[in-house]
């Protein structure tokens, strides 16, 4: 397999997560808008997320297991959301967030490490 088969899914999953994070949480700054409008706009944003996520998984399955792809997606989601919540929503990351993210990162390590003792 070429290097692109390893990198393309990561880049595409990162971009898809940017779209999905805006679809799920971007509307929080528009609480004065009708819910039907926010849901419709979110659905429209999510449409583009699928155009990245589905091909990312189709390409990624050539070199990664489904568990590895899902783990990548979750770790990327946390990273994108952390940046989004600080930069867009004005939230602060706390030590508790960082500890929680570290534990999730530890879980990701074990997914990619493979079977213990095997």
XYZ file of C-alpha atoms in Angstrom:
118
model
C 0.000 0.000 0.000
C 1.148 3.536 -0.673
C 1.556 6.234 1.958
C -1.653 7.924 0.791
C -3.686 4.936 1.959
C -2.411 5.598 5.471
C -2.648 9.388 5.478
C -5.776 10.136 3.405
C -8.198 8.561 5.906
C -6.712 10.579 8.766
C -6.934 13.872 6.849
C -10.439 13.115 5.588
C -11.654 12.074 9.053
C -10.217 15.277 10.515
C -12.018 17.398 7.917
C -15.246 15.445 8.346
C -15.071 16.049 12.082
C -14.777 19.783 11.558
C -18.026 19.688 9.574
C -19.759 17.426 12.081
C -18.681 19.493 15.069
C -20.171 22.590 13.455
C -23.312 20.619 12.574
C -23.768 19.399 16.154
C -22.556 22.373 18.172
C -22.245 25.418 15.919
C -25.913 26.262 16.410
C -25.357 26.891 20.137
C -24.426 30.483 19.330
C -27.769 30.968 17.559
C -30.235 30.199 20.354
C -32.574 32.926 19.075
C -33.214 31.047 15.806
C -36.073 28.561 15.396
C -35.124 24.953 16.086
C -36.399 23.723 12.704
C -34.007 26.123 10.969
C -31.051 25.007 13.097
C -31.801 21.329 12.482
C -32.103 21.921 8.737
C -28.834 23.880 8.640
C -27.102 21.199 10.741
C -28.351 18.496 8.410
C -26.986 20.428 5.440
C -23.572 20.714 7.084
C -23.607 17.014 8.009
C -24.198 16.133 4.350
C -20.656 17.296 3.580
C -19.312 15.405 6.583
C -20.598 12.157 5.091
C -18.885 12.932 1.777
C -15.602 12.842 3.687
C -16.224 10.193 6.352
C -17.571 7.444 4.099
C -14.707 7.606 1.564
C -12.208 7.929 4.433
C -13.405 4.611 5.814
C -13.489 2.977 2.375
C -9.879 4.014 1.776
C -8.798 3.360 5.354
C -10.084 -0.220 5.479
C -7.269 -1.129 3.079
C -4.670 -0.505 5.795
C -6.547 -0.168 9.106
C -8.963 -2.441 10.943
C -12.506 -1.192 11.630
C -11.598 -0.797 15.313
C -8.566 1.302 14.382
C -10.640 3.510 12.067
C -13.272 4.054 14.754
C -10.599 4.797 17.354
C -8.954 7.320 15.029
C -12.305 8.960 14.436
C -12.987 9.259 18.180
C -9.550 10.687 18.995
C -9.829 13.145 16.099
C -13.306 14.104 17.318
C -11.939 14.950 20.748
C -9.108 17.020 19.323
C -11.400 18.899 16.940
C -14.005 19.440 19.654
C -11.408 20.688 22.148
C -10.206 23.265 19.634
C -13.752 24.175 18.638
C -14.952 24.628 22.197
C -12.031 26.920 23.033
C -11.862 28.896 19.776
C -15.542 29.064 18.772
C -17.543 28.611 21.959
C -15.083 30.380 24.260
C -14.928 27.494 26.735
C -11.888 26.727 28.857
C -10.214 23.338 28.975
C -9.575 22.161 32.512
C -7.208 19.641 34.022
C -10.165 17.242 34.274
C -10.676 17.473 30.507
C -7.003 16.794 29.881
C -6.986 13.795 32.250
C -10.089 12.398 30.556
C -8.569 12.897 27.108
C -5.373 11.211 28.302
C -7.334 8.136 29.370
C -9.051 8.014 25.991
C -5.624 8.348 24.368
C -4.432 5.429 26.481
C -7.370 3.381 25.226
C -6.444 4.302 21.648
C -2.888 3.144 22.318
C -4.159 -0.311 23.263
C -6.362 -0.531 20.162
C -3.358 0.122 17.915
C -0.928 -1.926 20.000
C -2.752 -5.148 19.202
C -3.374 -8.107 21.494
C -1.424 -8.030 24.738
C 0.792 -11.042 25.197
C 0.015 -12.186 21.687
